[in-house]
Amino acid sequence: MKKKLLLLSFFVATVFAASAQDTTKTDPPLTLSGSVDTYYKYDFSKHNNFPTSFASDQNSVSIGMIDLALKKKVGKAAFVGELSFGPRGQEQSIPNEGADKNSYHIQNLYVSYDVTDQLNLTAGYMATFMGYEVISPVGNFNYSTSYLFTNGPFQNPGFKATYSFSSKVSLMAGIFNDSWNYYQSVSKVNTFGAQLMVAPVTGWTAYLNVLSGKLSGTEFDLTTSYQITDAFKLGLNAADFTAADAVGDGGFTGVALYPQFAVSKDVTLGLRGEYFKTKTGSYLTYGPAPGSSVTALTFTANIKGGPLTFIPEVRFDNNKNVTDGFTNSKGVATKSASQFVLAAVYAF
Amino acid sequence: MVCLLLLQAAWAQKDSLQFDESNIYVYYHVVDKPGLSADTLFKRAWYFAKAADYMIKIEALPNAFTTTGKFLIYSGVSVVKKESGEVNYTLLIETKDNKYRYKLGGFVFTPYKRDRFGNMVAVPGIKVPLEKLLSKYSLKEANPILDQAGGFAIATGNKLSSFMERTSSVIKIQTVKKVATDRW
């Protein structure tokens, strides 16, 4: 019995000694992170009016996705593989390809290498560097998404090089597949992308982005956020997109403002105000008809309970023209739409 | 009993941190080194800082310097263990004849969040001094941060101690065991 106790003591001591040494390690051997999200939505027209991404099911407790991201870094070499399962993580955000609509479930799949402390090379299938909002609900404050997000790229497969001049300035340039959001190119790897990051003062970061290709069109994007005080953060996204000649003419321009105020350590209130204008032409967006516009206001709260965040949200959208796509509960065309969403997102 | 003691010791690393007169968390020790001059101790401390690749700033005090650095905070266990933030700190080392002192302090926590590419990155603009953690986080979230900061402080103190003892600079030559295969 004494021997067993002694062995057990040694085992516990070994475990805690090893654990204590981990404190100063820079890279865990393999990390797994991700999220699970679910939501209830009620559109006051009694059917889904909103053309933007996710939170699409009317009067239903529905699922978003389970998102699983694996990352490993050994020395200078790293990989990220991110898999997602569920409507948000499959047909609503990644390609459903092949005869059996097999999505492969891949959100990110890339390798990267730190050539020096300043220069990093990355290749593979990557989330886009454009825009303010992202696919993962953990990365967004609002649960529903903006028109700018829905109409911008989701993923850009390709090769990119990022050079950090300092912690305040970095430049990325890359060459990407000819079409957004597909696992493979249509025929060429000829879309140019670049991102200039500047952090002028503590808490303020700004990204100037461009993505231009003969098939995918050209988008200029400014994404910035500033943590002005401990409690108040202001974000801004502005973008202009012109469709490629190969797919038609037209595009969109828009701006979205994201003020957020933490009223306590567990509750933050926020607003998203967006103006989205479509250009005249043949290119159709997920939004109002070409040559029209929409103004959208979304009031959102984030209520944290440990790793779980509850997100109640009310949204009001107002189109310029009555023929821009919204209908009321009787199916009659109308200029405005509104909805309530209550989502729960668990991050790990 | 031994297990319980070990468990308690493992979870009590945050207790190694103390509040100073300004109510700031510090890890502070004065160590006697009889027979060693202030200059000798300063050189050893300097060698410690250089070896750790610290940014060194000479203080106005004689035989004193401060360094700055940061260490990562992890959350979760096993495969879900990942970086949840970083803590920046300052380390003051001062030597006198027959003794030296060091103070780790100025601990400021910056939380990490996962970016769109799956990497854990610092949240811009959020900096929380360790003594104010509870104004931003629950006790359950704050305790692991304090524990890991305490563990880091203990490890840093031990490392400095080995340099001051010069045990770290002693190179142990290990004899390579060889077998003679030509005689059998």
Short mmCIF file of C-alpha atoms in Angstrom, two decimals:
data_model
loop_
_atom_site.label_atom_id
_atom_site.label_comp_id
_atom_site.label_asym_id
_atom_site.label_seq_id
_atom_site.Cartn_x
_atom_site.Cartn_y
_atom_site.Cartn_z
CA MET A 1 0.00 0.00 0.00
CA LYS A 2 2.81 2.36 0.93
CA LYS A 3 4.56 1.58 -2.36
CA LYS A 4 1.38 2.41 -4.28
CA LEU A 5 1.02 5.73 -2.44
CA LEU A 6 4.64 6.56 -3.11
CA LEU A 7 4.27 5.75 -6.80
CA LEU A 8 1.12 7.86 -6.99
CA SER A 9 2.92 10.76 -5.31
CA PHE A 10 5.77 10.57 -7.80
CA PHE A 11 3.28 10.47 -10.67
CA VAL A 12 1.43 13.56 -9.45
CA ALA A 13 4.70 15.38 -8.81
CA THR A 14 5.90 14.56 -12.32
CA VAL A 15 2.66 15.78 -13.90
CA PHE A 16 2.75 19.09 -12.06
CA ALA A 17 6.45 19.61 -12.64
CA ALA A 18 5.85 19.14 -16.37
CA SER A 19 2.86 21.44 -16.24
CA ALA A 20 4.84 24.17 -14.50
CA GLN A 21 7.53 24.06 -17.19
CA ASP A 22 4.93 24.63 -19.90
CA THR A 23 4.39 28.20 -18.72
CA THR A 24 7.19 29.64 -20.82
CA LYS A 25 6.69 27.60 -24.00
CA THR A 26 5.88 29.65 -27.07
CA ASP A 27 4.12 27.03 -29.17
CA PRO A 28 1.89 24.29 -27.87
CA PRO A 29 2.45 21.10 -29.87
CA LEU A 30 -1.03 21.06 -31.41
CA THR A 31 -3.91 23.39 -30.73
CA LEU A 32 -7.58 22.82 -31.32
CA SER A 33 -9.97 25.75 -31.24
CA GLY A 34 -13.40 26.40 -32.59
CA SER A 35 -17.01 27.12 -31.84
CA VAL A 36 -20.56 25.87 -31.86
CA ASP A 37 -23.50 28.15 -32.60
CA THR A 38 -27.25 27.91 -32.67
CA TYR A 39 -29.98 30.51 -33.10
CA TYR A 40 -33.66 31.40 -33.18
CA LYS A 41 -34.90 33.95 -35.67
CA TYR A 42 -38.22 35.65 -36.20
CA ASP A 43 -38.69 37.78 -39.29
CA PHE A 44 -41.65 40.12 -38.71
CA SER A 45 -42.86 39.53 -42.27
CA LYS A 46 -43.25 35.85 -41.27
CA HIS A 47 -40.81 34.72 -43.94
CA ASN A 48 -37.12 35.28 -44.51
CA ASN A 49 -36.60 38.65 -46.17
CA PHE A 50 -32.93 39.26 -45.68
CA PRO A 51 -30.48 38.40 -48.46
CA THR A 52 -27.44 38.58 -46.21
CA SER A 53 -25.58 35.53 -44.90
CA PHE A 54 -26.51 33.14 -42.08
CA ALA A 55 -29.40 33.31 -39.56
CA SER A 56 -31.67 32.40 -42.46
CA ASP A 57 -34.35 30.10 -40.98
CA GLN A 58 -37.66 31.76 -40.12
CA ASN A 59 -39.34 30.99 -36.78
CA SER A 60 -37.03 28.11 -36.12
CA VAL A 61 -34.45 27.04 -33.60
CA SER A 62 -31.69 26.27 -36.07
CA ILE A 63 -28.04 25.36 -36.11
CA GLY A 64 -25.11 27.38 -37.38
CA MET A 65 -22.09 25.14 -37.42
CA ILE A 66 -19.50 23.32 -35.42
CA ASP A 67 -16.15 24.77 -36.34
CA LEU A 68 -12.90 22.92 -35.58
CA ALA A 69 -9.52 24.51 -36.26
CA LEU A 70 -6.29 22.59 -35.83
CA LYS A 71 -2.98 24.39 -35.77
CA LYS A 72 0.54 23.17 -35.31
CA LYS A 73 3.80 25.08 -35.45
CA VAL A 74 7.21 23.54 -35.24
CA GLY A 75 10.01 26.07 -35.38
CA LYS A 76 9.26 28.23 -38.38
CA ALA A 77 6.80 25.93 -40.11
CA ALA A 78 3.08 25.84 -39.36
CA PHE A 79 -0.17 24.55 -40.73
CA VAL A 80 -3.81 25.40 -40.09
CA GLY A 81 -6.67 23.10 -40.99
CA GLU A 82 -10.16 24.35 -40.18
CA LEU A 83 -13.20 22.15 -40.71
CA SER A 84 -16.82 23.21 -40.36
CA PHE A 85 -20.03 21.21 -40.29
CA GLY A 86 -23.54 22.66 -40.48
CA PRO A 87 -25.44 25.08 -42.73
CA ARG A 88 -23.26 28.08 -41.80
CA GLY A 89 -20.10 26.08 -42.30
CA GLN A 90 -21.13 24.29 -45.48
CA GLU A 91 -23.41 25.52 -48.28
CA GLN A 92 -23.72 29.02 -46.74
CA SER A 93 -19.99 29.70 -46.72
CA ILE A 94 -17.97 27.15 -48.67
CA PRO A 95 -18.41 25.39 -52.03
CA ASN A 96 -20.65 22.37 -52.35
CA GLU A 97 -18.91 20.59 -55.16
CA GLY A 98 -19.10 17.34 -57.03
CA ALA A 99 -22.04 15.14 -57.93
CA ASP A 100 -22.79 14.37 -54.29
CA LYS A 101 -22.46 18.02 -53.20
CA ASN A 102 -19.47 17.12 -51.08
CA SER A 103 -18.30 20.34 -49.49
CA TYR A 104 -15.04 18.90 -48.08
CA HIS A 105 -15.89 21.06 -45.00
CA ILE A 106 -12.71 23.13 -45.39
CA GLN A 107 -12.65 26.77 -44.21
CA ASN A 108 -8.87 27.10 -43.95
CA LEU A 109 -6.21 24.69 -45.14
CA TYR A 110 -2.79 26.21 -45.54
CA VAL A 111 0.85 25.91 -44.65
CA SER A 112 3.14 28.75 -43.71
CA TYR A 113 6.81 29.34 -43.11
CA ASP A 114 8.63 32.16 -41.31
CA VAL A 115 11.57 32.85 -43.62
CA THR A 116 12.79 35.47 -41.13
CA ASP A 117 11.26 37.14 -38.10
CA GLN A 118 9.78 39.70 -40.52
CA LEU A 119 8.89 37.62 -43.58
CA ASN A 120 6.21 34.94 -43.67
CA LEU A 121 5.13 32.86 -46.68
CA THR A 122 1.73 31.19 -46.77
CA ALA A 123 0.06 28.97 -49.36
CA GLY A 124 -3.21 27.10 -49.55
CA TYR A 125 -6.92 27.72 -49.13
CA MET A 126 -7.32 30.69 -46.81
CA ALA A 127 -10.06 32.83 -45.37
CA THR A 128 -10.11 36.11 -47.23
CA PHE A 129 -8.11 39.02 -45.87
CA MET A 130 -10.82 41.44 -47.06
CA GLY A 131 -13.56 42.95 -44.92
CA TYR A 132 -14.56 43.47 -41.31
CA GLU A 133 -16.80 40.47 -40.66
CA VAL A 134 -15.87 36.80 -40.85
CA ILE A 135 -17.55 33.42 -41.20
CA SER A 136 -16.89 32.25 -37.65
CA PRO A 137 -19.54 33.67 -35.28
CA VAL A 138 -16.82 34.08 -32.65
CA GLY A 139 -15.10 36.70 -34.79
CA ASN A 140 -18.19 38.87 -35.22
CA PHE A 141 -20.05 41.06 -32.75
CA ASN A 142 -23.35 40.90 -34.65
CA TYR A 143 -24.85 37.51 -35.47
CA SER A 144 -26.45 38.51 -38.76
CA THR A 145 -24.04 39.83 -41.35
CA SER A 146 -23.59 42.96 -43.40
CA TYR A 147 -24.23 43.37 -47.12
CA LEU A 148 -20.54 44.15 -47.54
CA PHE A 149 -19.61 40.81 -45.98
CA THR A 150 -22.12 38.77 -47.97
CA ASN A 151 -21.09 40.33 -51.27
CA GLY A 152 -17.35 40.23 -50.66
CA PRO A 153 -15.07 37.20 -50.89
CA PHE A 154 -15.15 34.47 -48.23
CA GLN A 155 -12.00 32.58 -49.17
CA ASN A 156 -9.07 33.21 -51.48
CA PRO A 157 -6.85 30.23 -52.32
CA GLY A 158 -3.36 31.25 -53.33
CA PHE A 159 0.10 32.20 -52.21
CA LYS A 160 0.99 35.27 -50.18
CA ALA A 161 4.02 36.86 -48.60
CA THR A 162 3.73 39.11 -45.55
CA TYR A 163 6.52 41.41 -44.47
CA SER A 164 6.38 43.11 -41.06
CA PHE A 165 8.35 46.35 -41.05
CA SER A 166 7.52 46.72 -37.36
CA SER A 167 4.68 45.85 -35.03
CA LYS A 168 2.92 48.92 -36.46
CA VAL A 169 3.33 48.36 -40.20
CA SER A 170 3.13 45.28 -42.38
CA LEU A 171 2.54 44.61 -46.05
CA MET A 172 1.07 41.52 -47.64
CA ALA A 173 1.06 40.76 -51.35
CA GLY A 174 -0.13 37.62 -53.01
CA ILE A 175 -1.37 35.89 -56.09
CA PHE A 176 -4.67 34.06 -55.82
CA ASN A 177 -6.95 31.85 -57.90
CA ASP A 178 -9.00 33.55 -60.61
CA SER A 179 -12.31 33.03 -58.78
CA TRP A 180 -13.26 33.62 -55.13
CA ASN A 181 -14.69 30.96 -52.85
CA TYR A 182 -13.73 27.86 -54.83
CA TYR A 183 -11.31 25.14 -53.90
CA GLN A 184 -9.65 25.34 -57.30
CA SER A 185 -9.18 27.92 -60.03
CA VAL A 186 -11.38 28.05 -63.11
CA SER A 187 -8.26 28.07 -65.25
CA LYS A 188 -5.71 30.58 -63.92
CA VAL A 189 -3.99 31.90 -60.82
CA ASN A 190 -4.14 35.56 -61.77
CA THR A 191 -5.93 37.53 -59.04
CA PHE A 192 -3.64 39.99 -57.31
CA GLY A 193 -4.20 40.82 -53.68
CA ALA A 194 -2.46 43.11 -51.23
CA GLN A 195 -2.97 44.39 -47.72
CA LEU A 196 -1.26 47.25 -45.93
CA MET A 197 -1.67 47.12 -42.14
CA VAL A 198 -0.93 50.16 -40.03
CA ALA A 199 -1.37 50.60 -36.29
CA PRO A 200 -0.83 54.34 -35.76
CA VAL A 201 -1.62 54.34 -32.04
CA THR A 202 -2.23 51.69 -29.40
CA GLY A 203 -5.59 50.07 -29.98
CA TRP A 204 -6.07 51.38 -33.51
CA THR A 205 -5.45 49.12 -36.48
CA ALA A 206 -6.30 49.79 -40.09
CA TYR A 207 -6.13 47.51 -43.12
CA LEU A 208 -6.10 48.83 -46.67
CA ASN A 209 -6.96 45.95 -48.98
CA VAL A 210 -7.17 45.37 -52.69
CA LEU A 211 -8.13 42.29 -54.68
CA SER A 212 -8.15 42.45 -58.46
CA GLY A 213 -8.54 39.84 -61.17
CA LYS A 214 -9.79 39.50 -64.72
CA LEU A 215 -12.48 37.04 -63.66
CA SER A 216 -13.18 38.05 -60.04
CA GLY A 217 -13.33 41.82 -60.52
CA THR A 218 -11.72 44.49 -58.38
CA GLU A 219 -12.49 45.33 -54.78
CA PHE A 220 -10.92 48.04 -52.65
CA ASP A 221 -11.56 47.72 -48.95
CA LEU A 222 -10.78 49.64 -45.77
CA THR A 223 -11.23 47.81 -42.49
CA THR A 224 -10.34 49.55 -39.27
CA SER A 225 -11.13 49.41 -35.58
CA TYR A 226 -10.13 51.58 -32.66
CA GLN A 227 -10.47 50.65 -29.00
CA ILE A 228 -10.87 54.26 -27.92
CA THR A 229 -11.38 53.57 -24.22
CA ASP A 230 -11.52 50.38 -22.15
CA ALA A 231 -15.27 50.32 -22.77
CA PHE A 232 -15.74 51.90 -26.19
CA LYS A 233 -14.68 50.47 -29.54
CA LEU A 234 -15.41 51.85 -32.98
CA GLY A 235 -15.10 49.82 -36.17
CA LEU A 236 -15.45 50.86 -39.78
CA ASN A 237 -15.63 48.99 -43.06
CA ALA A 238 -15.83 50.66 -46.45
CA ALA A 239 -15.55 48.92 -49.81
CA ASP A 240 -15.98 49.43 -53.52
CA PHE A 241 -16.39 46.57 -55.95
CA THR A 242 -16.41 46.63 -59.73
CA ALA A 243 -17.37 43.45 -61.53
CA ALA A 244 -15.03 41.99 -64.11
CA ASP A 245 -15.92 42.52 -67.77
CA ALA A 246 -16.18 38.75 -68.13
CA VAL A 247 -19.21 38.58 -65.83
CA GLY A 248 -20.95 41.87 -66.61
CA ASP A 249 -20.86 45.48 -65.50
CA GLY A 250 -21.78 47.06 -62.20
CA GLY A 251 -20.83 46.27 -58.64
CA PHE A 252 -21.39 47.91 -55.27
CA THR A 253 -20.14 50.51 -52.83
CA GLY A 254 -20.81 50.57 -49.13
CA VAL A 255 -19.83 51.63 -45.68
CA ALA A 256 -20.60 50.15 -42.27
CA LEU A 257 -19.95 51.61 -38.85
CA TYR A 258 -19.65 49.44 -35.72
CA PRO A 259 -19.79 51.31 -32.39
CA GLN A 260 -19.66 49.01 -29.35
CA PHE A 261 -19.88 49.91 -25.68
CA ALA A 262 -19.16 47.57 -22.77
CA VAL A 263 -21.67 48.36 -20.02
CA SER A 264 -20.18 45.73 -17.70
CA LYS A 265 -17.52 43.06 -17.90
CA ASP A 266 -20.08 40.58 -19.23
CA VAL A 267 -22.40 42.77 -21.32
CA THR A 268 -21.53 44.81 -24.40
CA LEU A 269 -24.04 46.72 -26.51
CA GLY A 270 -23.40 47.48 -30.14
CA LEU A 271 -24.84 48.93 -33.29
CA ARG A 272 -24.10 48.25 -36.91
CA GLY A 273 -25.17 50.97 -39.29
CA GLU A 274 -24.66 50.16 -42.95
CA TYR A 275 -25.27 51.91 -46.23
CA PHE A 276 -24.96 49.66 -49.28
CA LYS A 277 -25.37 50.97 -52.81
CA THR A 278 -25.48 48.88 -55.95
CA LYS A 279 -24.03 50.20 -59.18
CA THR A 280 -26.07 50.26 -62.33
CA GLY A 281 -25.35 47.44 -64.73
CA SER A 282 -25.97 43.75 -65.16
CA TYR A 283 -24.11 42.49 -62.08
CA LEU A 284 -26.52 41.25 -59.41
CA THR A 285 -25.64 41.45 -55.72
CA TYR A 286 -27.16 39.83 -52.63
CA GLY A 287 -29.06 43.05 -51.97
CA PRO A 288 -31.19 45.58 -53.78
CA ALA A 289 -31.47 45.71 -57.56
CA PRO A 290 -28.71 47.42 -59.59
CA GLY A 291 -28.77 51.18 -59.21
CA SER A 292 -30.49 51.11 -55.82
CA SER A 293 -29.43 51.09 -52.18
CA VAL A 294 -30.28 49.85 -48.72
CA THR A 295 -29.75 51.23 -45.23
CA ALA A 296 -29.50 48.69 -42.43
CA LEU A 297 -29.47 49.19 -38.67
CA THR A 298 -28.69 46.31 -36.33
CA PHE A 299 -28.81 46.57 -32.53
CA THR A 300 -26.94 43.76 -30.83
CA ALA A 301 -25.96 42.76 -27.32
CA ASN A 302 -23.23 40.30 -26.37
CA ILE A 303 -23.88 38.71 -22.98
CA LYS A 304 -21.01 36.52 -21.84
CA GLY A 305 -21.25 33.56 -19.52
CA GLY A 306 -17.74 32.13 -19.58
CA PRO A 307 -17.09 30.68 -23.04
CA LEU A 308 -20.77 31.03 -23.99
CA THR A 309 -22.08 34.26 -25.52
CA PHE A 310 -25.75 35.03 -25.91
CA ILE A 311 -26.49 37.41 -28.78
CA PRO A 312 -29.93 39.04 -28.88
CA GLU A 313 -30.29 41.20 -31.95
CA VAL A 314 -32.89 43.36 -33.68
CA ARG A 315 -32.39 44.45 -37.28
CA PHE A 316 -34.18 46.98 -39.49
CA ASP A 317 -33.36 47.29 -43.20
CA ASN A 318 -34.79 49.91 -45.49
CA ASN A 319 -34.47 49.66 -49.27
CA LYS A 320 -34.48 52.68 -51.54
CA ASN A 321 -37.19 51.28 -53.80
CA VAL A 322 -40.24 49.21 -53.08
CA THR A 323 -39.19 46.80 -55.82
CA ASP A 324 -35.82 46.00 -54.26
CA GLY A 325 -36.83 42.64 -52.86
CA PHE A 326 -38.59 42.88 -49.48
CA THR A 327 -42.17 41.70 -49.07
CA ASN A 328 -44.53 41.96 -46.12
CA SER A 329 -46.47 39.15 -44.44
CA LYS A 330 -49.04 39.22 -47.26
CA GLY A 331 -46.38 38.91 -49.93
CA VAL A 332 -46.77 42.51 -51.08
CA ALA A 333 -43.61 44.37 -52.05
CA THR A 334 -42.39 46.74 -49.37
CA LYS A 335 -39.36 48.91 -48.71
CA SER A 336 -38.53 47.71 -45.22
CA ALA A 337 -37.85 44.50 -43.34
CA SER A 338 -37.12 43.68 -39.72
CA GLN A 339 -36.17 40.65 -37.69
CA PHE A 340 -35.26 39.44 -34.21
CA VAL A 341 -32.49 36.91 -33.60
CA LEU A 342 -31.34 35.24 -30.43
CA ALA A 343 -28.14 33.29 -30.91
CA ALA A 344 -25.84 31.37 -28.61
CA VAL A 345 -22.19 30.88 -29.49
CA TYR A 346 -19.82 28.66 -27.52
CA ALA A 347 -16.12 29.19 -28.21
CA PHE A 348 -13.32 26.81 -27.21
CA MET B 1 -1.40 13.43 1.94
CA VAL B 2 1.65 13.98 -0.25
CA CYS B 3 -0.65 14.27 -3.29
CA LEU B 4 -2.80 16.88 -1.58
CA LEU B 5 0.24 18.93 -0.64
CA LEU B 6 1.56 18.76 -4.19
CA LEU B 7 -1.83 19.74 -5.58
CA GLN B 8 -2.01 22.71 -3.23
CA ALA B 9 1.51 23.78 -4.18
CA ALA B 10 0.69 23.57 -7.89
CA TRP B 11 -2.42 25.74 -7.62
CA ALA B 12 -0.86 28.25 -5.24
CA GLN B 13 1.72 29.69 -7.62
CA LYS B 14 -0.21 32.94 -7.74
CA ASP B 15 0.47 33.30 -4.01
CA SER B 16 4.12 33.91 -4.86
CA LEU B 17 3.01 37.32 -6.14
CA GLN B 18 2.63 40.04 -3.52
CA PHE B 19 1.22 43.55 -3.51
CA ASP B 20 3.80 46.31 -3.08
CA GLU B 21 3.20 49.63 -1.34
CA SER B 22 1.37 50.91 -4.47
CA ASN B 23 -0.93 47.86 -4.55
CA ILE B 24 0.81 46.53 -7.66
CA TYR B 25 1.55 42.84 -8.04
CA VAL B 26 5.28 42.16 -7.67
CA TYR B 27 7.56 39.20 -7.19
CA TYR B 28 10.29 40.58 -4.97
CA HIS B 29 13.30 39.00 -3.31
CA VAL B 30 16.49 40.14 -1.60
CA VAL B 31 19.21 37.50 -1.75
CA ASP B 32 22.37 37.47 0.39
CA LYS B 33 25.60 36.60 -1.40
CA PRO B 34 28.33 36.93 1.19
CA GLY B 35 31.82 37.50 -0.16
CA LEU B 36 30.75 38.79 -3.57
CA SER B 37 31.15 42.42 -4.60
CA ALA B 38 28.40 44.54 -6.17
CA ASP B 39 30.32 44.61 -9.46
CA THR B 40 30.67 40.84 -9.62
CA LEU B 41 26.99 40.34 -8.93
CA PHE B 42 26.09 43.03 -11.48
CA LYS B 43 28.14 41.29 -14.18
CA ARG B 44 26.42 38.00 -13.45
CA ALA B 45 22.99 39.63 -13.54
CA TRP B 46 23.91 41.35 -16.81
CA TYR B 47 24.99 38.02 -18.27
CA PHE B 48 21.62 36.56 -17.21
CA ALA B 49 19.75 39.36 -18.98
CA LYS B 50 21.88 39.07 -22.11
CA ALA B 51 21.44 35.30 -22.22
CA ALA B 52 17.65 35.75 -22.00
CA ASP B 53 17.82 38.32 -24.84
CA TYR B 54 16.04 40.93 -22.76
CA MET B 55 15.78 44.57 -23.74
CA ILE B 56 17.99 46.18 -21.08
CA LYS B 57 17.66 49.70 -19.70
CA ILE B 58 20.28 51.03 -17.31
CA GLU B 59 18.77 52.67 -14.23
CA ALA B 60 19.95 55.84 -12.54
CA LEU B 61 20.70 53.80 -9.44
CA PRO B 62 24.26 52.44 -9.20
CA ASN B 63 24.51 48.76 -10.23
CA ALA B 64 20.92 48.49 -11.36
CA PHE B 65 19.09 47.84 -14.60
CA THR B 66 15.60 47.00 -15.73
CA THR B 67 14.50 44.70 -18.50
CA THR B 68 11.17 44.17 -20.19
CA GLY B 69 9.68 41.01 -21.57
CA LYS B 70 6.51 39.04 -22.06
CA PHE B 71 5.27 35.51 -21.61
CA LEU B 72 2.29 33.63 -22.96
CA ILE B 73 -0.74 32.58 -20.97
CA TYR B 74 -2.44 29.34 -21.94
CA SER B 75 -5.98 28.19 -21.37
CA GLY B 76 -7.52 24.74 -21.59
CA VAL B 77 -5.83 21.41 -21.23
CA SER B 78 -4.64 18.67 -23.55
CA VAL B 79 -5.57 19.26 -27.21
CA VAL B 80 -7.67 22.35 -26.51
CA LYS B 81 -4.76 24.03 -24.73
CA LYS B 82 -3.94 27.23 -26.57
CA GLU B 83 -2.61 30.74 -26.12
CA SER B 84 -5.23 32.90 -24.44
CA GLY B 85 -3.10 35.98 -23.92
CA GLU B 86 0.25 37.45 -23.07
CA VAL B 87 1.63 39.25 -20.04
CA ASN B 88 4.16 42.04 -20.39
CA TYR B 89 6.34 42.75 -17.39
CA THR B 90 9.43 44.59 -16.16
CA LEU B 91 12.28 43.11 -14.17
CA LEU B 92 14.49 45.28 -11.97
CA ILE B 93 17.81 43.89 -10.75
CA GLU B 94 20.04 45.80 -8.36
CA THR B 95 23.25 44.66 -6.72
CA LYS B 96 25.22 45.74 -3.68
CA ASP B 97 28.20 44.22 -1.93
CA ASN B 98 27.18 40.84 -0.50
CA LYS B 99 23.62 40.92 -1.79
CA TYR B 100 21.29 41.58 -4.70
CA ARG B 101 17.58 42.12 -5.16
CA TYR B 102 15.17 41.70 -8.00
CA LYS B 103 11.60 42.73 -8.63
CA LEU B 104 9.27 41.47 -11.32
CA GLY B 105 6.37 43.84 -11.69
CA GLY B 106 4.30 45.94 -14.03
CA PHE B 107 2.39 42.85 -15.15
CA VAL B 108 -0.12 43.75 -17.88
CA PHE B 109 -2.34 41.14 -19.52
CA THR B 110 -3.40 41.36 -23.18
CA PRO B 111 -6.05 38.83 -24.21
CA TYR B 112 -5.79 36.85 -27.44
CA LYS B 113 -8.58 35.94 -29.81
CA ARG B 114 -8.66 33.65 -32.81
CA ASP B 115 -8.36 35.52 -36.10
CA ARG B 116 -9.92 34.56 -39.43
CA PHE B 117 -6.86 32.48 -40.33
CA GLY B 118 -7.05 30.30 -37.21
CA ASN B 119 -4.20 32.00 -35.34
CA MET B 120 -4.42 33.29 -31.78
CA VAL B 121 -3.56 37.01 -31.90
CA ALA B 122 -3.56 39.91 -29.43
CA VAL B 123 -6.74 41.96 -29.17
CA PRO B 124 -5.66 45.51 -30.03
CA GLY B 125 -6.06 48.11 -27.34
CA ILE B 126 -7.00 45.82 -24.44
CA LYS B 127 -4.40 45.93 -21.67
CA VAL B 128 -5.38 44.86 -18.17
CA PRO B 129 -2.97 45.20 -15.23
CA LEU B 130 -2.97 41.93 -13.26
CA GLU B 131 -4.25 43.66 -10.14
CA LYS B 132 -7.33 44.78 -12.13
CA LEU B 133 -8.10 41.44 -13.71
CA LEU B 134 -11.27 41.00 -11.69
CA SER B 135 -12.73 44.17 -13.15
CA LYS B 136 -12.68 42.51 -16.57
CA TYR B 137 -12.80 38.79 -15.88
CA SER B 138 -14.46 36.34 -13.53
CA LEU B 139 -12.48 34.72 -10.72
CA LYS B 140 -12.44 31.48 -12.71
CA GLU B 141 -10.87 33.27 -15.69
CA ALA B 142 -8.47 35.40 -13.62
CA ASN B 143 -7.04 32.63 -11.41
CA PRO B 144 -5.21 30.70 -14.19
CA ILE B 145 -3.63 33.96 -15.39
CA LEU B 146 -2.38 34.80 -11.89
CA ASP B 147 -1.21 31.21 -11.38
CA GLN B 148 0.79 31.22 -14.61
CA ALA B 149 2.23 34.65 -13.84
CA GLY B 150 3.28 33.35 -10.44
CA GLY B 151 4.80 30.26 -12.03
CA PHE B 152 6.70 32.38 -14.52
CA ALA B 153 8.00 34.63 -11.73
CA ILE B 154 9.25 31.64 -9.73
CA ALA B 155 10.94 30.15 -12.81
CA THR B 156 12.58 33.50 -13.64
CA GLY B 157 13.79 33.90 -10.06
CA ASN B 158 15.28 30.39 -10.12
CA LYS B 159 17.00 31.08 -13.43
CA LEU B 160 18.47 34.34 -12.17
CA SER B 161 19.61 32.56 -9.05
CA SER B 162 21.48 29.96 -11.08
CA PHE B 163 23.28 32.72 -12.99
CA MET B 164 24.17 34.51 -9.75
CA GLU B 165 25.50 31.22 -8.42
CA ARG B 166 27.26 30.72 -11.77
CA THR B 167 25.91 27.19 -11.86
CA SER B 168 24.37 27.90 -15.23
CA SER B 169 27.71 28.70 -16.83
CA VAL B 170 29.33 25.45 -15.77
CA ILE B 171 29.40 23.22 -18.80
CA LYS B 172 29.03 19.62 -17.89
CA ILE B 173 31.08 17.44 -20.20
CA GLN B 174 29.25 14.22 -20.61
CA THR B 175 31.37 11.24 -21.45
CA VAL B 176 30.09 9.42 -24.49
CA LYS B 177 29.68 5.76 -23.82
CA LYS B 178 31.34 3.72 -26.53
CA VAL B 179 31.46 0.07 -27.13
CA ALA B 180 34.42 -1.68 -28.69
CA THR B 181 33.02 -3.83 -31.47
CA ASP B 182 36.39 -5.03 -32.75
CA ARG B 183 37.03 -7.12 -29.67
CA TRP B 184 34.70 -9.94 -28.90
#
